[in-house]
mmCIF file with all atom_site columns, C-alpha atoms in Angstrom:
data_model
loop_
_atom_site.group_PDB
_atom_site.id
_atom_site.type_symbol
_atom_site.label_atom_id
_atom_site.label_alt_id
_atom_site.label_comp_id
_atom_site.label_asym_id
_atom_site.label_entity_id
_atom_site.label_seq_id
_atom_site.pdbx_PDB_ins_code
_atom_site.Cartn_x
_atom_site.Cartn_y
_atom_site.Cartn_z
_atom_site.occupancy
_atom_site.B_iso_or_equiv
_atom_site.pdbx_formal_charge
_atom_site.auth_seq_id
_atom_site.auth_comp_id
_atom_site.auth_asym_id
_atom_site.auth_atom_id
_atom_site.pdbx_PDB_model_num
ATOM 1   C CA . LEU A 1 1   ? -27.440 -22.885 51.134 1.00 56.00 ? 249 LEU A CA 1
ATOM 2   C CA . LEU A 1 2   ? -26.667 -24.879 54.256 1.00 53.00 ? 250 LEU A CA 1
ATOM 3   C CA . ALA A 1 3   ? -29.111 -27.638 53.268 1.00 59.00 ? 251 ALA A CA 1
ATOM 4   C CA . ALA A 1 4   ? -26.983 -28.151 50.146 1.00 61.00 ? 252 ALA A CA 1
ATOM 5   C CA . GLU A 1 5   ? -23.935 -28.554 52.428 1.00 70.00 ? 253 GLU A CA 1
ATOM 6   C CA . ASN A 1 6   ? -22.442 -25.238 51.420 1.00 75.00 ? 254 ASN A CA 1
ATOM 7   C CA . SER A 1 7   ? -20.884 -22.779 53.817 1.00 85.00 ? 255 SER A CA 1
ATOM 8   C CA . MET A 1 8   ? -21.931 -19.191 54.351 1.00 86.00 ? 256 MET A CA 1
ATOM 9   C CA . TYR A 1 9   ? -18.764 -18.198 52.463 1.00 88.00 ? 257 TYR A CA 1
ATOM 10  C CA . ASP A 1 10  ? -20.530 -19.476 49.340 1.00 91.00 ? 258 ASP A CA 1
ATOM 11  C CA . MET A 1 11  ? -23.062 -16.636 49.604 1.00 92.00 ? 259 MET A CA 1
ATOM 12  C CA . LEU A 1 12  ? -21.966 -13.445 47.888 1.00 95.00 ? 260 LEU A CA 1
ATOM 13  C CA . CYS A 1 13  ? -23.944 -10.250 48.397 1.00 95.00 ? 261 CYS A CA 1
ATOM 14  C CA . LEU A 1 14  ? -23.353 -7.320  46.071 1.00 96.00 ? 262 LEU A CA 1
ATOM 15  C CA . SER A 1 15  ? -24.391 -3.752  46.735 1.00 94.00 ? 263 SER A CA 1
ATOM 16  C CA . ASP A 1 16  ? -23.838 -0.152  45.772 1.00 88.00 ? 264 ASP A CA 1
ATOM 17  C CA . SER A 1 17  ? -21.695 1.903   48.170 1.00 82.00 ? 265 SER A CA 1
ATOM 18  C CA . GLN A 1 18  ? -24.580 3.827   49.698 1.00 86.00 ? 266 GLN A CA 1
ATOM 19  C CA . ASN A 1 19  ? -26.514 0.767   50.897 1.00 91.00 ? 267 ASN A CA 1
ATOM 20  C CA . ALA A 1 20  ? -23.662 -1.571  51.854 1.00 90.00 ? 268 ALA A CA 1
ATOM 21  C CA . GLN A 1 21  ? -23.616 -0.720  55.573 1.00 91.00 ? 269 GLN A CA 1
ATOM 22  C CA . ASN A 1 22  ? -27.394 -1.140  55.877 1.00 93.00 ? 270 ASN A CA 1
ATOM 23  C CA . ILE A 1 23  ? -27.215 -4.492  54.110 1.00 94.00 ? 271 ILE A CA 1
ATOM 24  C CA . ALA A 1 24  ? -24.369 -5.672  56.360 1.00 93.00 ? 272 ALA A CA 1
ATOM 25  C CA . HIS A 1 25  ? -26.394 -4.608  59.402 1.00 94.00 ? 273 HIS A CA 1
ATOM 26  C CA . GLY A 1 26  ? -29.534 -6.330  58.067 1.00 92.00 ? 274 GLY A CA 1
ATOM 27  C CA . LEU A 1 27  ? -27.671 -9.604  57.474 1.00 92.00 ? 275 LEU A CA 1
ATOM 28  C CA . SER A 1 28  ? -26.197 -9.401  60.973 1.00 92.00 ? 276 SER A CA 1
ATOM 29  C CA . LYS A 1 29  ? -29.689 -8.940  62.432 1.00 93.00 ? 277 LYS A CA 1
ATOM 30  C CA . PHE A 1 30  ? -30.536 -12.349 60.952 1.00 89.00 ? 278 PHE A CA 1
ATOM 31  C CA . GLY A 1 31  ? -27.619 -13.804 62.879 1.00 90.00 ? 279 GLY A CA 1
ATOM 32  C CA . LEU A 1 32  ? -25.303 -14.047 59.885 1.00 90.00 ? 280 LEU A CA 1
ATOM 33  C CA . LYS A 1 33  ? -21.621 -13.258 60.139 1.00 92.00 ? 281 LYS A CA 1
ATOM 34  C CA . VAL A 1 34  ? -20.647 -10.851 57.368 1.00 92.00 ? 282 VAL A CA 1
ATOM 35  C CA . TYR A 1 35  ? -17.309 -10.115 55.757 1.00 92.00 ? 283 TYR A CA 1
ATOM 36  C CA . ASN A 1 36  ? -17.881 -6.549  54.603 1.00 90.00 ? 284 ASN A CA 1
ATOM 37  C CA . GLY A 1 37  ? -15.494 -6.045  51.700 1.00 88.00 ? 285 GLY A CA 1
ATOM 38  C CA . THR A 1 38  ? -16.960 -2.617  50.966 1.00 88.00 ? 286 THR A CA 1
ATOM 39  C CA . THR A 1 39  ? -15.070 -0.783  53.701 1.00 81.00 ? 287 THR A CA 1
ATOM 40  C CA . ASP A 1 40  ? -11.689 0.893   53.250 1.00 68.00 ? 288 ASP A CA 1
ATOM 41  C CA . ASP A 1 41  ? -10.129 -1.032  56.155 1.00 68.00 ? 289 ASP A CA 1
ATOM 42  C CA . LYS A 1 42  ? -10.278 -4.254  54.087 1.00 59.00 ? 290 LYS A CA 1
ATOM 43  C CA . ASP A 1 43  ? -7.579  -3.228  51.593 1.00 64.00 ? 291 ASP A CA 1
ATOM 44  C CA . GLY A 1 44  ? -5.220  -6.174  51.180 1.00 66.00 ? 292 GLY A CA 1
ATOM 45  C CA . LYS A 1 45  ? -7.325  -8.403  53.469 1.00 72.00 ? 293 LYS A CA 1
ATOM 46  C CA . TYR A 1 46  ? -9.414  -11.333 52.318 1.00 78.00 ? 294 TYR A CA 1
ATOM 47  C CA . PRO A 1 47  ? -12.269 -13.290 53.883 1.00 80.00 ? 295 PRO A CA 1
ATOM 48  C CA . ILE A 1 48  ? -10.982 -16.443 55.545 1.00 78.00 ? 296 ILE A CA 1
ATOM 49  C CA . ASP A 1 49  ? -13.868 -17.514 57.800 1.00 85.00 ? 297 ASP A CA 1
ATOM 50  C CA . ILE A 1 50  ? -16.115 -19.981 55.944 1.00 88.00 ? 298 ILE A CA 1
ATOM 51  C CA . GLU A 1 51  ? -18.956 -19.056 58.300 1.00 90.00 ? 299 GLU A CA 1
ATOM 52  C CA . GLU A 1 52  ? -19.042 -15.483 56.962 1.00 92.00 ? 300 GLU A CA 1
ATOM 53  C CA . CYS A 1 53  ? -21.074 -14.503 53.935 1.00 93.00 ? 301 CYS A CA 1
ATOM 54  C CA . ARG A 1 54  ? -19.287 -11.980 51.728 1.00 93.00 ? 302 ARG A CA 1
ATOM 55  C CA . LEU A 1 55  ? -20.471 -8.476  50.870 1.00 94.00 ? 303 LEU A CA 1
ATOM 56  C CA . TYR A 1 56  ? -18.783 -6.528  48.080 1.00 93.00 ? 304 TYR A CA 1
ATOM 57  C CA . ASN A 1 57  ? -19.454 -3.427  46.051 1.00 92.00 ? 305 ASN A CA 1
ATOM 58  C CA . TYR A 1 58  ? -20.774 -3.923  42.529 1.00 93.00 ? 306 TYR A CA 1
ATOM 59  C CA . ASN A 1 59  ? -17.781 -2.049  41.165 1.00 88.00 ? 307 ASN A CA 1
ATOM 60  C CA . SER A 1 60  ? -15.410 -4.533  42.843 1.00 87.00 ? 308 SER A CA 1
ATOM 61  C CA . CYS A 1 61  ? -17.036 -7.846  41.929 1.00 89.00 ? 309 CYS A CA 1
ATOM 62  C CA . ARG A 1 62  ? -14.983 -8.766  38.874 1.00 87.00 ? 310 ARG A CA 1
ATOM 63  C CA . GLY A 1 63  ? -13.382 -12.158 39.461 1.00 89.00 ? 311 GLY A CA 1
ATOM 64  C CA . ILE A 1 64  ? -15.482 -13.003 42.537 1.00 91.00 ? 312 ILE A CA 1
ATOM 65  C CA . GLU A 1 65  ? -18.056 -15.792 42.439 1.00 93.00 ? 313 GLU A CA 1
ATOM 66  C CA . GLY A 1 66  ? -20.523 -17.310 44.831 1.00 94.00 ? 314 GLY A CA 1
ATOM 67  C CA . TRP A 1 67  ? -22.688 -20.397 44.868 1.00 93.00 ? 315 TRP A CA 1
ATOM 68  C CA . VAL A 1 68  ? -25.557 -18.046 45.662 1.00 93.00 ? 316 VAL A CA 1
ATOM 69  C CA . VAL A 1 69  ? -25.280 -14.395 44.641 1.00 96.00 ? 317 VAL A CA 1
ATOM 70  C CA . ILE A 1 70  ? -27.624 -11.732 45.939 1.00 95.00 ? 318 ILE A CA 1
ATOM 71  C CA . CYS A 1 71  ? -27.668 -8.519  43.910 1.00 96.00 ? 319 CYS A CA 1
ATOM 72  C CA . CYS A 1 72  ? -29.049 -5.955  46.331 1.00 95.00 ? 320 CYS A CA 1
ATOM 73  C CA . PHE A 1 73  ? -30.952 -3.034  44.799 1.00 94.00 ? 321 PHE A CA 1
ATOM 74  C CA . LEU A 1 74  ? -29.608 -3.739  41.322 1.00 93.00 ? 322 LEU A CA 1
ATOM 75  C CA . ASP A 1 75  ? -31.875 -1.064  39.861 1.00 92.00 ? 323 ASP A CA 1
ATOM 76  C CA . LEU A 1 76  ? -29.947 1.531   41.902 1.00 91.00 ? 324 LEU A CA 1
ATOM 77  C CA . LEU A 1 77  ? -26.725 0.434   40.186 1.00 89.00 ? 325 LEU A CA 1
ATOM 78  C CA . ILE A 1 78  ? -28.378 1.065   36.836 1.00 89.00 ? 326 ILE A CA 1
ATOM 79  C CA . GLU A 1 79  ? -29.513 4.521   37.947 1.00 88.00 ? 327 GLU A CA 1
ATOM 80  C CA . GLU A 1 80  ? -26.006 5.297   39.234 1.00 86.00 ? 328 GLU A CA 1
ATOM 81  C CA . LYS A 1 81  ? -24.495 4.319   35.885 1.00 86.00 ? 329 LYS A CA 1
ATOM 82  C CA . ARG A 1 82  ? -27.195 6.303   34.089 1.00 84.00 ? 330 ARG A CA 1
ATOM 83  C CA . ARG A 1 83  ? -26.129 9.445   35.993 1.00 83.00 ? 331 ARG A CA 1
ATOM 84  C CA . PHE A 1 84  ? -22.631 9.018   34.529 1.00 78.00 ? 332 PHE A CA 1
ATOM 85  C CA . ALA A 1 85  ? -23.876 8.227   31.015 1.00 73.00 ? 333 ALA A CA 1
ATOM 86  C CA . PRO A 1 86  ? -23.637 11.870  29.848 1.00 70.00 ? 334 PRO A CA 1
ATOM 87  C CA . TYR A 1 87  ? -19.856 11.426  30.072 1.00 72.00 ? 335 TYR A CA 1
ATOM 88  C CA . ILE A 1 88  ? -20.019 8.905   27.246 1.00 77.00 ? 336 ILE A CA 1
ATOM 89  C CA . ALA A 1 89  ? -18.948 10.983  24.270 1.00 81.00 ? 337 ALA A CA 1
ATOM 90  C CA . LYS A 1 90  ? -21.152 11.248  21.242 1.00 81.00 ? 338 LYS A CA 1
ATOM 91  C CA . ARG A 1 91  ? -19.382 10.031  18.125 1.00 85.00 ? 339 ARG A CA 1
ATOM 92  C CA . PRO A 1 92  ? -19.086 12.223  15.039 1.00 86.00 ? 340 PRO A CA 1
ATOM 93  C CA . PHE A 1 93  ? -22.025 11.691  12.671 1.00 87.00 ? 341 PHE A CA 1
ATOM 94  C CA . GLU A 1 94  ? -23.867 9.596   15.280 1.00 86.00 ? 342 GLU A CA 1
ATOM 95  C CA . SER A 1 95  ? -27.593 10.281  15.401 1.00 90.00 ? 343 SER A CA 1
ATOM 96  C CA . ASP A 1 96  ? -29.193 11.182  18.716 1.00 88.00 ? 344 ASP A CA 1
ATOM 97  C CA . GLN A 1 97  ? -31.157 7.940   18.600 1.00 91.00 ? 345 GLN A CA 1
ATOM 98  C CA . ASP A 1 98  ? -28.027 5.835   18.035 1.00 88.00 ? 346 ASP A CA 1
ATOM 99  C CA . TYR A 1 99  ? -26.209 7.742   20.789 1.00 85.00 ? 347 TYR A CA 1
ATOM 100 C CA . GLU A 1 100 ? -29.011 7.102   23.313 1.00 85.00 ? 348 GLU A CA 1
ATOM 101 C CA . ALA A 1 101 ? -29.108 3.410   22.378 1.00 88.00 ? 349 ALA A CA 1
ATOM 102 C CA . ARG A 1 102 ? -25.332 3.123   22.781 1.00 86.00 ? 350 ARG A CA 1
ATOM 103 C CA . LYS A 1 103 ? -25.506 4.778   26.209 1.00 85.00 ? 351 LYS A CA 1
ATOM 104 C CA . GLU A 1 104 ? -28.157 2.248   27.301 1.00 85.00 ? 352 GLU A CA 1
ATOM 105 C CA . ARG A 1 105 ? -25.963 -0.632  26.071 1.00 86.00 ? 353 ARG A CA 1
ATOM 106 C CA . GLU A 1 106 ? -23.002 0.730   28.059 1.00 84.00 ? 354 GLU A CA 1
ATOM 107 C CA . ILE A 1 107 ? -25.147 0.984   31.189 1.00 85.00 ? 355 ILE A CA 1
ATOM 108 C CA . TYR A 1 108 ? -26.408 -2.582  30.844 1.00 85.00 ? 356 TYR A CA 1
ATOM 109 C CA . LYS A 1 109 ? -22.881 -3.896  30.215 1.00 86.00 ? 357 LYS A CA 1
ATOM 110 C CA . TRP A 1 110 ? -22.183 -2.906  33.823 1.00 85.00 ? 358 TRP A CA 1
ATOM 111 C CA . VAL A 1 111 ? -25.143 -5.003  34.930 1.00 89.00 ? 359 VAL A CA 1
ATOM 112 C CA . LEU A 1 112 ? -23.787 -8.102  33.204 1.00 92.00 ? 360 LEU A CA 1
ATOM 113 C CA . MET A 1 113 ? -20.825 -8.302  35.575 1.00 92.00 ? 361 MET A CA 1
ATOM 114 C CA . PRO A 1 114 ? -22.812 -8.855  38.790 1.00 94.00 ? 362 PRO A CA 1
ATOM 115 C CA . LEU A 1 115 ? -25.335 -11.033 36.964 1.00 94.00 ? 363 LEU A CA 1
ATOM 116 C CA . SER A 1 116 ? -22.556 -13.397 35.894 1.00 94.00 ? 364 SER A CA 1
ATOM 117 C CA . ARG A 1 117 ? -21.098 -13.979 39.392 1.00 94.00 ? 365 ARG A CA 1
ATOM 118 C CA . ALA A 1 118 ? -23.504 -16.755 40.455 1.00 94.00 ? 366 ALA A CA 1
ATOM 119 C CA . ILE A 1 119 ? -22.546 -20.406 40.149 1.00 93.00 ? 367 ILE A CA 1
ATOM 120 C CA . ASP A 1 120 ? -25.954 -21.855 41.045 1.00 92.00 ? 368 ASP A CA 1
ATOM 121 C CA . LYS A 1 121 ? -28.525 -19.266 42.156 1.00 92.00 ? 369 LYS A CA 1
ATOM 122 C CA . LEU A 1 122 ? -28.967 -15.585 41.463 1.00 94.00 ? 370 LEU A CA 1
ATOM 123 C CA . VAL A 1 123 ? -31.225 -13.451 43.649 1.00 94.00 ? 371 VAL A CA 1
ATOM 124 C CA . ILE A 1 124 ? -32.042 -9.929  42.472 1.00 94.00 ? 372 ILE A CA 1
ATOM 125 C CA . ILE A 1 125 ? -33.478 -7.405  44.884 1.00 94.00 ? 373 ILE A CA 1
ATOM 126 C CA . ILE A 1 126 ? -34.831 -4.184  43.445 1.00 93.00 ? 374 ILE A CA 1
ATOM 127 C CA . ALA A 1 127 ? -35.592 -0.958  45.270 1.00 92.00 ? 375 ALA A CA 1
ATOM 128 C CA . ASP A 1 128 ? -38.370 0.241   42.961 1.00 93.00 ? 376 ASP A CA 1
ATOM 129 C CA . LYS A 1 129 ? -40.758 -2.446  41.757 1.00 92.00 ? 377 LYS A CA 1
ATOM 130 C CA . ASN A 1 130 ? -42.090 0.021   39.166 1.00 92.00 ? 378 ASN A CA 1
ATOM 131 C CA . SER A 1 131 ? -38.704 0.846   37.622 1.00 90.00 ? 379 SER A CA 1
ATOM 132 C CA . LYS A 1 132 ? -37.916 0.167   33.975 1.00 88.00 ? 380 LYS A CA 1
ATOM 133 C CA . PHE A 1 133 ? -35.487 -2.550  35.077 1.00 90.00 ? 381 PHE A CA 1
ATOM 134 C CA . ALA A 1 134 ? -38.126 -4.178  37.298 1.00 92.00 ? 382 ALA A CA 1
ATOM 135 C CA . ASN A 1 135 ? -40.449 -4.322  34.302 1.00 93.00 ? 383 ASN A CA 1
ATOM 136 C CA . ILE A 1 136 ? -37.720 -5.944  32.202 1.00 92.00 ? 384 ILE A CA 1
ATOM 137 C CA . LEU A 1 137 ? -37.220 -8.559  34.919 1.00 92.00 ? 385 LEU A CA 1
ATOM 138 C CA . LYS A 1 138 ? -40.959 -9.144  35.189 1.00 93.00 ? 386 LYS A CA 1
ATOM 139 C CA . ASP A 1 139 ? -41.176 -9.716  31.426 1.00 95.00 ? 387 ASP A CA 1
ATOM 140 C CA . LEU A 1 140 ? -38.310 -12.216 31.646 1.00 93.00 ? 388 LEU A CA 1
ATOM 141 C CA . TYR A 1 141 ? -40.097 -14.003 34.456 1.00 93.00 ? 389 TYR A CA 1
ATOM 142 C CA . GLU A 1 142 ? -43.322 -14.191 32.431 1.00 94.00 ? 390 GLU A CA 1
ATOM 143 C CA . GLU A 1 143 ? -41.419 -15.789 29.535 1.00 95.00 ? 391 GLU A CA 1
ATOM 144 C CA . HIS A 1 144 ? -39.360 -18.225 31.662 1.00 94.00 ? 392 HIS A CA 1
ATOM 145 C CA . LYS A 1 145 ? -41.459 -19.295 34.630 1.00 92.00 ? 393 LYS A CA 1
ATOM 146 C CA . ASP A 1 146 ? -39.953 -22.761 34.478 1.00 92.00 ? 394 ASP A CA 1
ATOM 147 C CA . TYR A 1 147 ? -36.660 -21.540 35.964 1.00 89.00 ? 395 TYR A CA 1
ATOM 148 C CA . ILE A 1 148 ? -37.293 -18.011 37.268 1.00 89.00 ? 396 ILE A CA 1
ATOM 149 C CA . SER A 1 149 ? -39.106 -17.278 40.521 1.00 90.00 ? 397 SER A CA 1
ATOM 150 C CA . TRP A 1 150 ? -40.775 -13.948 41.199 1.00 88.00 ? 398 TRP A CA 1
ATOM 151 C CA . ASP A 1 151 ? -41.516 -12.789 44.722 1.00 86.00 ? 399 ASP A CA 1
ATOM 152 C CA . VAL A 1 152 ? -42.694 -9.237  45.345 1.00 77.00 ? 400 VAL A CA 1
ATOM 153 C CA . LYS A 1 153 ? -42.925 -7.992  48.931 1.00 71.00 ? 401 LYS A CA 1
#
């Protein structure tokens, strides 16, 4: 980021609510200044220090972009949305199979928002490397090694 003459402000980290504080703390341990936009005390305030990277909740990332975007534990967002999927009403005359497929599409629509926030680089961190979503990402990597990197720790 800095080698490309960008500021830390150009790094956008996205997280679910439960992990945001741990992520902010982890970034701080690396010596990074963090604007934590996930806390209630930020209402009506905006990041103004270009030396701070920005941290926002997935549910609040519409309209925000970053040169580099880090999606932290993106598989947990999918699981969170999956827990609310039963509230998606089944349509009259819709088969169970069609209903389940529509629920999956609705869940993955939520994932498109954070995935579309990056201007140059997108980093995806997953919590469970054996999750269905991790396997989807791995398949994408296998098909597009020319522009996707895969690093499992």
